[in-house]
CSV table of C-alpha atoms in Angstrom, one decimal:
chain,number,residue,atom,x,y,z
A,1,UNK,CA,98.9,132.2,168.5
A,2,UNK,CA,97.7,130.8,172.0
A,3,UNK,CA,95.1,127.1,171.2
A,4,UNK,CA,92.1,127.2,172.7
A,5,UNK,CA,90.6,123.9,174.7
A,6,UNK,CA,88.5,122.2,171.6
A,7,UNK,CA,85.0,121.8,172.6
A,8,UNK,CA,81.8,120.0,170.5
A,9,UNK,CA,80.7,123.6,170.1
A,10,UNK,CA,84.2,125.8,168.8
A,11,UNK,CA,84.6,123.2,166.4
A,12,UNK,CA,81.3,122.7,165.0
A,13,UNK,CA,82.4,124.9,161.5
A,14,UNK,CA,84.8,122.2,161.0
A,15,UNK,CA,84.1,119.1,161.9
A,16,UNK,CA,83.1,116.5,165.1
A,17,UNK,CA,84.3,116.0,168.1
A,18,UNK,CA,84.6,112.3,169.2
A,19,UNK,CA,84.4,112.1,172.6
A,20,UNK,CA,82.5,110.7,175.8
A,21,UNK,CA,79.7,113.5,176.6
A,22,UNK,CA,76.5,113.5,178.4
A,23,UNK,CA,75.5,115.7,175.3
A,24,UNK,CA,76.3,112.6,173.2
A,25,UNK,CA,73.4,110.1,172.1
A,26,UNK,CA,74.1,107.1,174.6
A,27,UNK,CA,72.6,104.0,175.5
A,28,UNK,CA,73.4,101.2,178.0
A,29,UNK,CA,73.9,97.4,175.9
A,30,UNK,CA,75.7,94.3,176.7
A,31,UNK,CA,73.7,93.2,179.1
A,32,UNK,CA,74.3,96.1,180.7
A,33,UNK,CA,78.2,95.8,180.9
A,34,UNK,CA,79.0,98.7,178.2
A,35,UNK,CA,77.6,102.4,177.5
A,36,UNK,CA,77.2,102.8,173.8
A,37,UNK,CA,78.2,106.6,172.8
A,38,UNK,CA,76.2,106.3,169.7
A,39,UNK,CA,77.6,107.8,165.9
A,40,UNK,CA,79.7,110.4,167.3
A,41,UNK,CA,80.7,111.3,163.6
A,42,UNK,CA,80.1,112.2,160.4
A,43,UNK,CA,81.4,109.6,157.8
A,44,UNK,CA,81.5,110.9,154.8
A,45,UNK,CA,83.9,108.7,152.4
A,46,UNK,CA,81.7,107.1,149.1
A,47,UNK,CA,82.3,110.0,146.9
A,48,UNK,CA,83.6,108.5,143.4
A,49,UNK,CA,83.2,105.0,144.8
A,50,UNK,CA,84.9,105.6,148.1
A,51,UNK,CA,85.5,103.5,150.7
A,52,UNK,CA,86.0,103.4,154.3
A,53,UNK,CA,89.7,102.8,155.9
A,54,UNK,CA,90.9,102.2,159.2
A,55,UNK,CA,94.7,103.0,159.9
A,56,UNK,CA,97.1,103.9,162.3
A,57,UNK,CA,99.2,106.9,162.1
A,58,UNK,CA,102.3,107.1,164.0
A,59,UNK,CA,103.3,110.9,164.3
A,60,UNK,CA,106.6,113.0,165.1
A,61,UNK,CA,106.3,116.1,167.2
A,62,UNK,CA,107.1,119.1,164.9
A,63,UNK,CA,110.2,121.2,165.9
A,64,UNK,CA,109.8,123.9,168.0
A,65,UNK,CA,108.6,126.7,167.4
A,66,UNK,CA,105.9,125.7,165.9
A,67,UNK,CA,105.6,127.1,162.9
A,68,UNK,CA,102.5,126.4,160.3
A,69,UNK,CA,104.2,125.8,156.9
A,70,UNK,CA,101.2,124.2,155.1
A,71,UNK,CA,97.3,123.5,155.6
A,72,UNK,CA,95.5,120.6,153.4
A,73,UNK,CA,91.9,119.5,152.6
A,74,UNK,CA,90.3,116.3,151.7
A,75,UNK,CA,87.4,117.4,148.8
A,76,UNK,CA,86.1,114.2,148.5
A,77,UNK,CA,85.9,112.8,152.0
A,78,UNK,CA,86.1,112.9,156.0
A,79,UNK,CA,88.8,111.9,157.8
A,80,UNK,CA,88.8,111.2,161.3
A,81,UNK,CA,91.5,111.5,164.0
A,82,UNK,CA,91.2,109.5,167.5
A,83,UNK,CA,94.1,109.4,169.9
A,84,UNK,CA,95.5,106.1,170.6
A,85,UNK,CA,97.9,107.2,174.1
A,86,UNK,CA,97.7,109.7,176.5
A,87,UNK,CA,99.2,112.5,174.7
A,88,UNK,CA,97.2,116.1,174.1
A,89,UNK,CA,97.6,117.5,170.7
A,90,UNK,CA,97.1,120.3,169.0
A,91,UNK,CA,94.2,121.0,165.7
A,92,UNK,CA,94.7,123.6,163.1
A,93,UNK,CA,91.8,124.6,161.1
A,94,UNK,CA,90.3,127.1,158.8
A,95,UNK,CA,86.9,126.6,156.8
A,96,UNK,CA,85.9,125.3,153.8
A,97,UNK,CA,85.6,127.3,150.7
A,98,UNK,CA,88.6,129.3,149.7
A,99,UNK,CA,91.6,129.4,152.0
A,100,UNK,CA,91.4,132.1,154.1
A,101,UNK,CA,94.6,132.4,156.8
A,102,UNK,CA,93.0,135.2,158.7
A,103,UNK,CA,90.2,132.2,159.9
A,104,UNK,CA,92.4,129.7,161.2
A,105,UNK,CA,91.7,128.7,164.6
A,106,UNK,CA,94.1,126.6,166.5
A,107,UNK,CA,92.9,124.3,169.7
A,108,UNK,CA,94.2,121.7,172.4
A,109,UNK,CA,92.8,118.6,171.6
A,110,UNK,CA,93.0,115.7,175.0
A,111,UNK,CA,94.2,112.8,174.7
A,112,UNK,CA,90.2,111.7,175.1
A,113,UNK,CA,89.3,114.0,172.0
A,114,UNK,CA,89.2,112.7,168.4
A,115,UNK,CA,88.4,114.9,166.2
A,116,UNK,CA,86.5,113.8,162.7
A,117,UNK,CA,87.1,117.0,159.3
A,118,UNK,CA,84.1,117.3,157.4
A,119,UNK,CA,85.5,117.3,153.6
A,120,UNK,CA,86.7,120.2,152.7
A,121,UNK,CA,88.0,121.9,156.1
A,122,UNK,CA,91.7,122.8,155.8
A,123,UNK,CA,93.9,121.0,158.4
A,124,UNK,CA,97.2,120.8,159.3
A,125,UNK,CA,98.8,117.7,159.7
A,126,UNK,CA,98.8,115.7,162.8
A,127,UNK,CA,100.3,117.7,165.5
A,128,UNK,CA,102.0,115.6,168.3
A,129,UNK,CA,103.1,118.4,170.9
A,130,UNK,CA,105.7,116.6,172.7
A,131,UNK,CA,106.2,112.9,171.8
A,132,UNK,CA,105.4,110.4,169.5
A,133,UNK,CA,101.8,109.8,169.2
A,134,UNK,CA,99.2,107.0,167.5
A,135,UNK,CA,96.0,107.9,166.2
A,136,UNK,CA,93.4,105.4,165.0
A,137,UNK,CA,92.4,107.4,161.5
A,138,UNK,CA,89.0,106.7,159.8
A,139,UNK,CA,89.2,108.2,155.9
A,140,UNK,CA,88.9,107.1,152.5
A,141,UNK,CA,90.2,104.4,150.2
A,142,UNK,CA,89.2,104.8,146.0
A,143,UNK,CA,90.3,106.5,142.8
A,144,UNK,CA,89.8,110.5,142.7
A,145,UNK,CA,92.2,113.7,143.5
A,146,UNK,CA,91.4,114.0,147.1
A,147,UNK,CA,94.3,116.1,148.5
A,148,UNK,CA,94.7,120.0,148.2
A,149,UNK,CA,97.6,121.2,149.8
A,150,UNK,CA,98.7,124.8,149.8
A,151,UNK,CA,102.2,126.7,151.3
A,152,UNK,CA,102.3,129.3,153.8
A,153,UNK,CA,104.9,131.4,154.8
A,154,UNK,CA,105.2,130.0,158.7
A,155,UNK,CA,104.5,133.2,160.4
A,156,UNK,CA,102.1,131.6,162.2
A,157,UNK,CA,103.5,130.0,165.4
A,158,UNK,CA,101.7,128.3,167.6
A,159,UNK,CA,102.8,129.4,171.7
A,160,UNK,CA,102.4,126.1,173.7
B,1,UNK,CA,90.2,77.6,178.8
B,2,UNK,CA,93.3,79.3,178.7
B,3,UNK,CA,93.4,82.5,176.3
B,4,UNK,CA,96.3,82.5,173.5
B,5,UNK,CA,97.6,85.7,172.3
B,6,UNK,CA,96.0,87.3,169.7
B,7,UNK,CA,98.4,87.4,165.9
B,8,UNK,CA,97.3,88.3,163.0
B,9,UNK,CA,97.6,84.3,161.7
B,10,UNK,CA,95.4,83.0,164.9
B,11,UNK,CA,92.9,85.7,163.8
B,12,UNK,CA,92.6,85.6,160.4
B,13,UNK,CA,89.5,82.8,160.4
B,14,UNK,CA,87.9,85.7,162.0
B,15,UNK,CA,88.6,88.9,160.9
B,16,UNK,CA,91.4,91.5,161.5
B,17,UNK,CA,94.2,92.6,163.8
B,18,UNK,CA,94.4,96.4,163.9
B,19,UNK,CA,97.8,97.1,165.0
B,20,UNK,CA,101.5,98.6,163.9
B,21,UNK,CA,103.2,95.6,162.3
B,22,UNK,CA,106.1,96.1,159.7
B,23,UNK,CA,103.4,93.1,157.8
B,24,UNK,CA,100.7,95.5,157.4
B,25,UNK,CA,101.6,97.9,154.2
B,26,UNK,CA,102.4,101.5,155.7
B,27,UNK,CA,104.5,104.4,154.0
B,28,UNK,CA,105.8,107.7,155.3
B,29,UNK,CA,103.4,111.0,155.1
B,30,UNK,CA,103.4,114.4,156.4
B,31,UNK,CA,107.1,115.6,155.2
B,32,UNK,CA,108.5,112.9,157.3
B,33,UNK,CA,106.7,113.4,160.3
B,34,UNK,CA,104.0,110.2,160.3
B,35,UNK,CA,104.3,106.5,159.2
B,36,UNK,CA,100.9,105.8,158.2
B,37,UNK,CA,99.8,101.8,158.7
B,38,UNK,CA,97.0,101.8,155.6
B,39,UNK,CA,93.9,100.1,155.4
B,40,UNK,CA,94.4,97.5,158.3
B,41,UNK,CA,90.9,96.1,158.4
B,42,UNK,CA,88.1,95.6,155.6
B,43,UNK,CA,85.2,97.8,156.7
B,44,UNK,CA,81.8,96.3,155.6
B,45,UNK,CA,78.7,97.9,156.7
B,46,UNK,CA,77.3,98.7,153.0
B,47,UNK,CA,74.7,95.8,152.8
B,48,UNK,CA,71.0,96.9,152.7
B,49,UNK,CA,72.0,100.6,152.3
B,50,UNK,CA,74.1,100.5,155.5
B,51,UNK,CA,76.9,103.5,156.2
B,52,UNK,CA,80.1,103.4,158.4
B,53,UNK,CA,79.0,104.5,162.2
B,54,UNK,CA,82.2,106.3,164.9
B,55,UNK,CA,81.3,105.1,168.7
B,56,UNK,CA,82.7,104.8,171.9
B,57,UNK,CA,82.2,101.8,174.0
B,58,UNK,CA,82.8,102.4,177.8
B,59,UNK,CA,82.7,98.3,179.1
B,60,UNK,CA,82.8,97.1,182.5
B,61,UNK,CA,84.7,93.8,183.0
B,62,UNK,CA,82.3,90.9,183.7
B,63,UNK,CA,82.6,89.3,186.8
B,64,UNK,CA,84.8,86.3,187.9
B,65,UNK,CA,84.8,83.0,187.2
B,66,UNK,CA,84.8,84.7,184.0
B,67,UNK,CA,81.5,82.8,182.2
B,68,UNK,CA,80.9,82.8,178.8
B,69,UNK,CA,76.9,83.0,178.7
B,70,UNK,CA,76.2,84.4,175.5
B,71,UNK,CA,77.8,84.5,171.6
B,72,UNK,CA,76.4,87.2,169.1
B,73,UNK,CA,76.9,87.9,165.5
B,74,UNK,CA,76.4,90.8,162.7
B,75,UNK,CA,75.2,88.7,159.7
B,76,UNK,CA,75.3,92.9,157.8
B,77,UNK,CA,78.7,94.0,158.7
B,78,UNK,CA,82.0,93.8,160.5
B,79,UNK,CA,82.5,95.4,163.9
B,80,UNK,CA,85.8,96.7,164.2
B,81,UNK,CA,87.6,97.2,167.8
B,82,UNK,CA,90.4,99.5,169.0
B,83,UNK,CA,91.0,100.2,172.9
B,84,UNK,CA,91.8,103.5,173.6
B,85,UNK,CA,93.6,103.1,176.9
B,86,UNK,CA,96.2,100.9,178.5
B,87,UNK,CA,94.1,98.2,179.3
B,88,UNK,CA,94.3,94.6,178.1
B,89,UNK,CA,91.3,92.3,176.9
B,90,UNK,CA,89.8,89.2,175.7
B,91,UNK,CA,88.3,88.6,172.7
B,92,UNK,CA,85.7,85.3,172.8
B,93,UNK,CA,85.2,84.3,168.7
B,94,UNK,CA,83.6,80.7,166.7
B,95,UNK,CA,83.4,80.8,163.1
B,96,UNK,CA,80.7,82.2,161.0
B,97,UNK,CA,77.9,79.7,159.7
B,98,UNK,CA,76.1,77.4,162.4
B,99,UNK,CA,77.2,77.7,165.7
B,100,UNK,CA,80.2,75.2,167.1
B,101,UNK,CA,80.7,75.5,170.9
B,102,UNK,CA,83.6,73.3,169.9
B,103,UNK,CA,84.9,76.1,167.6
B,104,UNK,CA,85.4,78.7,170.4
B,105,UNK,CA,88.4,80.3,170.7
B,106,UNK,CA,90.1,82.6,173.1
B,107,UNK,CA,92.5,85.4,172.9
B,108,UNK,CA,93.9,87.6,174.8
B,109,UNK,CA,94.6,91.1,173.0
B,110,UNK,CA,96.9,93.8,174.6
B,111,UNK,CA,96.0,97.5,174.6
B,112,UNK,CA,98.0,98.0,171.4
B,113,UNK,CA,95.8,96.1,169.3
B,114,UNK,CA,92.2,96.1,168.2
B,115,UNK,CA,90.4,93.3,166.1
B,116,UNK,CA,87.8,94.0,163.2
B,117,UNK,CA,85.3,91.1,163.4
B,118,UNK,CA,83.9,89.7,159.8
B,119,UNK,CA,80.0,89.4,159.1
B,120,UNK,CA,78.8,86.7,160.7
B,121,UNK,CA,81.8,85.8,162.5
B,122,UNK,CA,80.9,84.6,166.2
B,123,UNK,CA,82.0,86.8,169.2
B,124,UNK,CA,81.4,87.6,172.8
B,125,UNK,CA,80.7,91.2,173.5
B,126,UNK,CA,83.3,93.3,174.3
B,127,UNK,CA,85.6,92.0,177.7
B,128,UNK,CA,87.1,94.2,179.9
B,129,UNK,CA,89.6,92.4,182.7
B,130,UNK,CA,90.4,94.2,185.1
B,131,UNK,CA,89.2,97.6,185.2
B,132,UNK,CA,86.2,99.8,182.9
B,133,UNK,CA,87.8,100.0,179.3
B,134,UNK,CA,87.0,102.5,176.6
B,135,UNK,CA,87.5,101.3,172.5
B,136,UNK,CA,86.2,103.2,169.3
B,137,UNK,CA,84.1,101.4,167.3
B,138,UNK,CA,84.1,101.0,163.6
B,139,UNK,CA,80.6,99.5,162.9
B,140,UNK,CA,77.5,99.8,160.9
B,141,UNK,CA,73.9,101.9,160.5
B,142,UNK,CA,71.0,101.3,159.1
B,143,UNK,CA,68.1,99.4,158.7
B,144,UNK,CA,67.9,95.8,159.0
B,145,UNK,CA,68.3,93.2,162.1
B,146,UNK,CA,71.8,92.9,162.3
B,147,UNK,CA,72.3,91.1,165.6
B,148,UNK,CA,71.5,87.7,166.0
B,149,UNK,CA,72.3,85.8,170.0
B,150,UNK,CA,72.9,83.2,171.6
B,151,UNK,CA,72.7,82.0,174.8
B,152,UNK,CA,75.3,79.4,176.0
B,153,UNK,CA,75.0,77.4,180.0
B,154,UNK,CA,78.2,78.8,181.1
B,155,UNK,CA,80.4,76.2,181.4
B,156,UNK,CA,83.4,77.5,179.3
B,157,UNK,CA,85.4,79.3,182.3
B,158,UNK,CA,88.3,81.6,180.8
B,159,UNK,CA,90.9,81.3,183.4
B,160,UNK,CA,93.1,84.5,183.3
């Protein structure tokens, strides 16, 4: 399977994209040194008495080919993904509800894209394509089951 | 005044360094494939029905002499920090309660760490050196007046 470019509006099923757009909610503060791209996601983590974390995730490229082994979900929460380099990756998807491997959409995120899963949307892993990358993640800290993770058969290989 | 580098010790008056440290707690995830630095900043934007807001900031360094003119703070929340390029900057903090011109102090952060700000805690707005920087930012939405200013004369110079 060939990724698309993710754009604000292929990946509106699944979740936001964080990113500097024109089509964003912006305003000029800071006596007029900064531009403010306002709530560019959905945080969505107090389910159960959730709470909001910051980390850093350092992440491996993945062999190549690239085969998809497993997808995941959060149920209870977002969790939000914003490069920390320069390197592209790639996003692997499929909606909510009952996992569905015929619906899974693959895209090219840039290195100027985070990317923010509503709960529920089945993800792979972070995907470094090439070398080791750092992402500043935004998800949830509490008690509660808040990881479904379910096997597939890697036929699915991602051309990059 | 001559910036100091930013630690996680020279900080902690103040609120948080977001960074990769072997001090921060972090464990391996993702079959092997991610080292993932947990909870690296205490997110607080909950007072007065508040929720947890995903920005971009886009700053434009000031101009030099660099002059500090003005101090804020966010009596409601902490503002959490994390630059999303290569670029340096300096972070301008006093403690929280009444404000001590005395109590300034001045560090210089590198491109690999953000800082996370504590209510009430005392800071300059973001400052960009050399060239226009972009950071996420962790902060808080809702109702309230959760700014409060300051306007200093501009004598403290940071020489850089």
């Amino acid at each position: 399977m060939l990724p698309t470019r993710l754009t604000r509006e292929s990946f509106s099923d699944f979740g936001d994209v964080i990113e500097i757009s024109e089509k964003a909610e912006h305003f000029t503060i800071n006596d007029g040194y900064t531009e403010r791209y306002h709530d560019l996601a959905q945080v969505d983590v107090m389910a159960k008495g959730g709470r909001t974390l910051i980390n850093i995730f350092r992440s491996s490229p993945l062999d190549k080919p690239l085969a998809i082994k497993m997808m995941e979900r959060h149920p209870l929460s977002s969790q939000a993904f914003m490069p920390l380099g320069d390197e592209d990756y790639l996003v692997v998807v499929a909606p909510a509800g009952d996992f569905d491997s015929s619906k899974i959409k693959v895209f090219l995120a840039s290195s100027k894209q985070g990317v923010n899963y509503h709960p529920g949307t089945w993800h792979h892993y972070c995907l470094a394509v090439n070398n080791t990358s750092d992402f500043m993640v935004i998800d949830r800290g509490g008690d509660g089951e808040n990881c479904d993770a379910i096997t597939l058969d890697g036929s699915l290989v991602i051309e990059i």
